[in-house]
């Protein structure tokens, strides 16, 4: 397992903490991408439109353009997602086939999803969102542990493009 380099961890940790704060205050977690350049010290937040496939494609294109224009070293996305409990993961295909999506299944759980894309690879984390205490509105998630993912694909993958270079890894 490849650990996330400290310079990236220093950037994403406060953003993860802020996401937790937002949920704990009773708000929903809006999907955002944070596009950063270490040389300029600039981090550009981009609100993602996830209403439908067309909107998602537009958001991904906007991130790619902003990453290119700012010569970004990383893109960090935060969003709420639906996941399966660990005891149902092995049935993923069957569940999607039966219900059409994880979100439409009775097994879905709310999760906070985090993806850090760099020129060195991608780190991913997912944390289950649970009620905070007895509150019906306030929610929270536990510790976030990032794992290195060397083959990340999909609409929100490959956002940096081919020209990204973050300098030295550590």
PDB file of C-alpha atoms in Angstrom:
ATOM      1  CA  UNK A   1       0.000   0.000   0.000  1.00  0.00           C
ATOM      2  CA  UNK A   2       1.367   3.417  -0.962  1.00  0.00           C
ATOM      3  CA  UNK A   3       0.907   6.065   1.710  1.00  0.00           C
ATOM      4  CA  UNK A   4      -0.256   9.521   0.670  1.00  0.00           C
ATOM      5  CA  UNK A   5       2.698  11.942   0.593  1.00  0.00           C
ATOM      6  CA  UNK A   6       2.720  14.401   3.524  1.00  0.00           C
ATOM      7  CA  UNK A   7       2.391  17.518   1.352  1.00  0.00           C
ATOM      8  CA  UNK A   8      -0.910  16.219  -0.043  1.00  0.00           C
ATOM      9  CA  UNK A   9      -2.107  14.976   3.343  1.00  0.00           C
ATOM     10  CA  UNK A  10      -1.504  18.474   4.752  1.00  0.00           C
ATOM     11  CA  UNK A  11      -3.901  19.882   2.141  1.00  0.00           C
ATOM     12  CA  UNK A  12      -6.670  17.272   2.273  1.00  0.00           C
ATOM     13  CA  UNK A  13      -6.882  16.774   6.056  1.00  0.00           C
ATOM     14  CA  UNK A  14      -8.416  20.227   6.752  1.00  0.00           C
ATOM     15  CA  UNK A  15     -10.866  19.695   3.866  1.00  0.00           C
ATOM     16  CA  UNK A  16     -11.967  16.336   5.298  1.00  0.00           C
ATOM     17  CA  UNK A  17     -12.347  17.982   8.719  1.00  0.00           C
ATOM     18  CA  UNK A  18     -14.458  20.762   7.162  1.00  0.00           C
ATOM     19  CA  UNK A  19     -16.702  18.164   5.465  1.00  0.00           C
ATOM     20  CA  UNK A  20     -17.281  16.528   8.851  1.00  0.00           C
ATOM     21  CA  UNK A  21     -18.026  19.943  10.396  1.00  0.00           C
ATOM     22  CA  UNK A  22     -20.622  20.651   7.700  1.00  0.00           C
ATOM     23  CA  UNK A  23     -22.450  17.378   8.349  1.00  0.00           C
ATOM     24  CA  UNK A  24     -22.258  17.844  12.111  1.00  0.00           C
ATOM     25  CA  UNK A  25     -23.888  21.272  11.785  1.00  0.00           C
ATOM     26  CA  UNK A  26     -26.914  19.669  10.129  1.00  0.00           C
ATOM     27  CA  UNK A  27     -26.078  20.677   6.553  1.00  0.00           C
ATOM     28  CA  UNK A  28     -25.779  18.443   3.517  1.00  0.00           C
ATOM     29  CA  UNK A  29     -22.382  17.819   2.028  1.00  0.00           C
ATOM     30  CA  UNK A  30     -22.288  19.585  -1.331  1.00  0.00           C
ATOM     31  CA  UNK A  31     -20.114  17.891  -3.971  1.00  0.00           C
ATOM     32  CA  UNK A  32     -16.926  19.889  -4.525  1.00  0.00           C
ATOM     33  CA  UNK A  33     -13.633  19.542  -6.319  1.00  0.00           C
ATOM     34  CA  UNK A  34     -10.596  21.417  -5.035  1.00  0.00           C
ATOM     35  CA  UNK A  35      -7.999  22.093  -7.702  1.00  0.00           C
ATOM     36  CA  UNK A  36      -4.576  22.944  -6.325  1.00  0.00           C
ATOM     37  CA  UNK A  37      -1.181  24.161  -7.412  1.00  0.00           C
ATOM     38  CA  UNK A  38       1.673  23.910  -4.894  1.00  0.00           C
ATOM     39  CA  UNK A  39       3.849  26.520  -6.632  1.00  0.00           C
ATOM     40  CA  UNK A  40       1.219  29.264  -6.449  1.00  0.00           C
ATOM     41  CA  UNK A  41      -0.350  27.998  -3.223  1.00  0.00           C
ATOM     42  CA  UNK A  42      -3.746  28.448  -4.829  1.00  0.00           C
ATOM     43  CA  UNK A  43      -6.644  26.054  -4.291  1.00  0.00           C
ATOM     44  CA  UNK A  44      -9.673  26.631  -6.505  1.00  0.00           C
ATOM     45  CA  UNK A  45     -12.993  25.197  -5.238  1.00  0.00           C
ATOM     46  CA  UNK A  46     -15.441  24.040  -7.907  1.00  0.00           C
ATOM     47  CA  UNK A  47     -19.038  23.132  -7.013  1.00  0.00           C
ATOM     48  CA  UNK A  48     -20.095  19.999  -8.889  1.00  0.00           C
ATOM     49  CA  UNK A  49     -23.474  19.636 -10.546  1.00  0.00           C
ATOM     50  CA  UNK A  50     -24.528  16.017 -10.055  1.00  0.00           C
ATOM     51  CA  UNK A  51     -28.209  16.257 -11.033  1.00  0.00           C
ATOM     52  CA  UNK A  52     -27.883  13.927 -14.021  1.00  0.00           C
ATOM     53  CA  UNK A  53     -25.300  12.420 -16.379  1.00  0.00           C
ATOM     54  CA  UNK A  54     -25.140  15.488 -18.599  1.00  0.00           C
ATOM     55  CA  UNK A  55     -24.549  17.783 -15.621  1.00  0.00           C
ATOM     56  CA  UNK A  56     -21.888  15.424 -14.249  1.00  0.00           C
ATOM     57  CA  UNK A  57     -20.118  15.389 -17.622  1.00  0.00           C
ATOM     58  CA  UNK A  58     -20.179  19.197 -17.631  1.00  0.00           C
ATOM     59  CA  UNK A  59     -18.708  19.336 -14.132  1.00  0.00           C
ATOM     60  CA  UNK A  60     -15.928  16.920 -15.075  1.00  0.00           C
ATOM     61  CA  UNK A  61     -15.125  19.014 -18.164  1.00  0.00           C
ATOM     62  CA  UNK A  62     -15.033  22.193 -16.049  1.00  0.00           C
ATOM     63  CA  UNK A  63     -12.614  20.567 -13.611  1.00  0.00           C
ATOM     64  CA  UNK A  64     -10.339  19.409 -16.431  1.00  0.00           C
ATOM     65  CA  UNK A  65     -10.295  22.898 -17.936  1.00  0.00           C
ATOM     66  CA  UNK A  66      -9.583  24.573 -14.597  1.00  0.00           C
ATOM     67  CA  UNK A  67      -6.844  22.025 -13.818  1.00  0.00           C
ATOM     68  CA  UNK A  68      -5.218  22.731 -17.175  1.00  0.00           C
ATOM     69  CA  UNK A  69      -5.469  26.514 -16.819  1.00  0.00           C
ATOM     70  CA  UNK A  70      -4.045  26.530 -13.286  1.00  0.00           C
ATOM     71  CA  UNK A  71      -1.393  23.885 -14.056  1.00  0.00           C
ATOM     72  CA  UNK A  72      -2.828  21.919 -11.138  1.00  0.00           C
ATOM     73  CA  UNK A  73      -0.807  19.445  -9.144  1.00  0.00           C
ATOM     74  CA  UNK A  74      -3.897  17.808  -7.680  1.00  0.00           C
ATOM     75  CA  UNK A  75      -7.665  17.543  -7.766  1.00  0.00           C
ATOM     76  CA  UNK A  76      -9.433  16.567  -4.546  1.00  0.00           C
ATOM     77  CA  UNK A  77     -13.132  15.711  -4.734  1.00  0.00           C
ATOM     78  CA  UNK A  78     -15.558  15.396  -1.848  1.00  0.00           C
ATOM     79  CA  UNK A  79     -19.136  14.180  -2.204  1.00  0.00           C
ATOM     80  CA  UNK A  80     -21.841  12.164  -0.550  1.00  0.00           C
ATOM     81  CA  UNK A  81     -22.390   8.765  -2.095  1.00  0.00           C
ATOM     82  CA  UNK A  82     -24.276   5.551  -1.567  1.00  0.00           C
ATOM     83  CA  UNK A  83     -22.329   2.457  -0.665  1.00  0.00           C
ATOM     84  CA  UNK A  84     -22.976  -1.105   0.365  1.00  0.00           C
ATOM     85  CA  UNK A  85     -22.216  -2.488   3.812  1.00  0.00           C
ATOM     86  CA  UNK A  86     -19.140  -4.736   3.898  1.00  0.00           C
ATOM     87  CA  UNK A  87     -21.267  -7.869   4.255  1.00  0.00           C
ATOM     88  CA  UNK A  88     -23.050  -7.043   0.952  1.00  0.00           C
ATOM     89  CA  UNK A  89     -20.045  -6.012  -1.163  1.00  0.00           C
ATOM     90  CA  UNK A  90     -19.669  -9.481  -2.658  1.00  0.00           C
ATOM     91  CA  UNK A  91     -23.263  -9.131  -3.982  1.00  0.00           C
ATOM     92  CA  UNK A  92     -22.642  -5.781  -5.748  1.00  0.00           C
ATOM     93  CA  UNK A  93     -23.415  -7.053  -9.253  1.00  0.00           C
ATOM     94  CA  UNK A  94     -26.495  -8.945  -8.136  1.00  0.00           C
ATOM     95  CA  UNK A  95     -27.827  -5.911  -6.218  1.00  0.00           C
ATOM     96  CA  UNK A  96     -27.303  -3.514  -9.132  1.00  0.00           C
ATOM     97  CA  UNK A  97     -28.934  -6.010 -11.498  1.00  0.00           C
ATOM     98  CA  UNK A  98     -31.951  -6.447  -9.222  1.00  0.00           C
ATOM     99  CA  UNK A  99     -32.490  -2.799  -8.142  1.00  0.00           C
ATOM    100  CA  UNK A 100     -30.863  -0.835 -10.968  1.00  0.00           C
ATOM    101  CA  UNK A 101     -28.389   0.930  -8.680  1.00  0.00           C
ATOM    102  CA  UNK A 102     -26.960   0.838  -5.192  1.00  0.00           C
ATOM    103  CA  UNK A 103     -29.023   3.933  -4.354  1.00  0.00           C
ATOM    104  CA  UNK A 104     -32.275   2.154  -5.213  1.00  0.00           C
ATOM    105  CA  UNK A 105     -31.458  -0.888  -3.093  1.00  0.00           C
ATOM    106  CA  UNK A 106     -32.591  -1.386   0.503  1.00  0.00           C
ATOM    107  CA  UNK A 107     -28.965  -2.100   1.452  1.00  0.00           C
ATOM    108  CA  UNK A 108     -27.585   1.339   0.627  1.00  0.00           C
ATOM    109  CA  UNK A 109     -25.756   3.309   3.260  1.00  0.00           C
ATOM    110  CA  UNK A 110     -24.798   6.969   3.129  1.00  0.00           C
ATOM    111  CA  UNK A 111     -21.093   7.622   2.772  1.00  0.00           C
ATOM    112  CA  UNK A 112     -18.681  10.498   2.348  1.00  0.00           C
ATOM    113  CA  UNK A 113     -16.409   9.820  -0.630  1.00  0.00           C
ATOM    114  CA  UNK A 114     -12.990  11.418  -1.058  1.00  0.00           C
ATOM    115  CA  UNK A 115     -10.691  11.143  -4.088  1.00  0.00           C
ATOM    116  CA  UNK A 116      -7.279  12.767  -4.461  1.00  0.00           C
ATOM    117  CA  UNK A 117      -5.839  12.653  -7.960  1.00  0.00           C
ATOM    118  CA  UNK A 118      -2.183  13.531  -8.491  1.00  0.00           C
ATOM    119  CA  UNK A 119       0.317  12.844 -11.245  1.00  0.00           C
ATOM    120  CA  UNK A 120       1.683  10.097  -8.969  1.00  0.00           C
ATOM    121  CA  UNK A 121      -1.588   8.237  -8.605  1.00  0.00           C
ATOM    122  CA  UNK A 122      -4.932   8.438  -6.902  1.00  0.00           C
ATOM    123  CA  UNK A 123      -5.862   7.994  -3.263  1.00  0.00           C
ATOM    124  CA  UNK A 124      -9.426   7.121  -2.288  1.00  0.00           C
ATOM    125  CA  UNK A 125     -11.378   7.002   0.949  1.00  0.00           C
ATOM    126  CA  UNK A 126     -14.939   6.355   1.943  1.00  0.00           C
ATOM    127  CA  UNK A 127     -16.464   6.873   5.376  1.00  0.00           C
ATOM    128  CA  UNK A 128     -19.921   5.759   6.472  1.00  0.00           C
ATOM    129  CA  UNK A 129     -22.158   8.670   7.455  1.00  0.00           C
ATOM    130  CA  UNK A 130     -24.094   8.059  10.655  1.00  0.00           C
ATOM    131  CA  UNK A 131     -26.425  10.137  12.825  1.00  0.00           C
ATOM    132  CA  UNK A 132     -24.616  12.307  15.347  1.00  0.00           C
ATOM    133  CA  UNK A 133     -25.929  11.268  18.731  1.00  0.00           C
ATOM    134  CA  UNK A 134     -29.715  11.249  18.808  1.00  0.00           C
ATOM    135  CA  UNK A 135     -30.080  14.023  16.227  1.00  0.00           C
ATOM    136  CA  UNK A 136     -32.264  13.407  13.201  1.00  0.00           C
ATOM    137  CA  UNK A 137     -30.554  16.182  11.234  1.00  0.00           C
ATOM    138  CA  UNK A 138     -26.910  16.206  12.346  1.00  0.00           C
ATOM    139  CA  UNK A 139     -24.643  13.512  10.931  1.00  0.00           C
ATOM    140  CA  UNK A 140     -20.974  12.642  11.104  1.00  0.00           C
ATOM    141  CA  UNK A 141     -18.371  10.143   9.924  1.00  0.00           C
ATOM    142  CA  UNK A 142     -15.396   8.541  11.594  1.00  0.00           C
ATOM    143  CA  UNK A 143     -11.738   8.402  10.705  1.00  0.00           C
ATOM    144  CA  UNK A 144     -10.918   8.640   7.016  1.00  0.00           C
ATOM    145  CA  UNK A 145      -8.223   6.251   5.787  1.00  0.00           C
ATOM    146  CA  UNK A 146      -6.949   6.797   2.259  1.00  0.00           C
ATOM    147  CA  UNK A 147      -5.927   3.874   0.065  1.00  0.00           C
ATOM    148  CA  UNK A 148      -3.832   4.093  -3.067  1.00  0.00           C
ATOM    149  CA  UNK A 149      -5.749   3.203  -6.220  1.00  0.00           C
ATOM    150  CA  UNK A 150      -3.690   2.686  -9.334  1.00  0.00           C
ATOM    151  CA  UNK A 151      -6.540   2.026 -11.777  1.00  0.00           C
ATOM    152  CA  UNK A 152      -9.264   4.572 -11.098  1.00  0.00           C
ATOM    153  CA  UNK A 153     -11.681   5.053 -13.977  1.00  0.00           C
ATOM    154  CA  UNK A 154     -14.894   6.902 -14.603  1.00  0.00           C
ATOM    155  CA  UNK A 155     -16.303  10.333 -15.211  1.00  0.00           C
ATOM    156  CA  UNK A 156     -14.377  11.937 -12.355  1.00  0.00           C
ATOM    157  CA  UNK A 157     -11.108  10.128 -13.072  1.00  0.00           C
ATOM    158  CA  UNK A 158      -8.267  11.514 -15.174  1.00  0.00           C
ATOM    159  CA  UNK A 159      -9.143  15.096 -14.246  1.00  0.00           C
ATOM    160  CA  UNK A 160      -5.569  16.390 -14.280  1.00  0.00           C
ATOM    161  CA  UNK A 161      -4.862  15.416 -17.859  1.00  0.00           C
ATOM    162  CA  UNK A 162      -1.536  14.255 -19.222  1.00  0.00           C
ATOM    163  CA  UNK A 163       0.487  17.392 -18.456  1.00  0.00           C
ATOM    164  CA  UNK A 164       0.250  17.400 -14.666  1.00  0.00           C
ATOM    165  CA  UNK A 165       3.538  17.334 -12.793  1.00  0.00           C
ATOM    166  CA  UNK A 166       3.663  17.786  -9.045  1.00  0.00           C
ATOM    167  CA  UNK A 167       7.438  17.932  -8.698  1.00  0.00           C
ATOM    168  CA  UNK A 168       8.945  15.534  -6.181  1.00  0.00           C
ATOM    169  CA  UNK A 169       6.629  13.008  -4.583  1.00  0.00           C
ATOM    170  CA  UNK A 170       7.656  13.410  -0.916  1.00  0.00           C
TER     171      UNK A 170
END
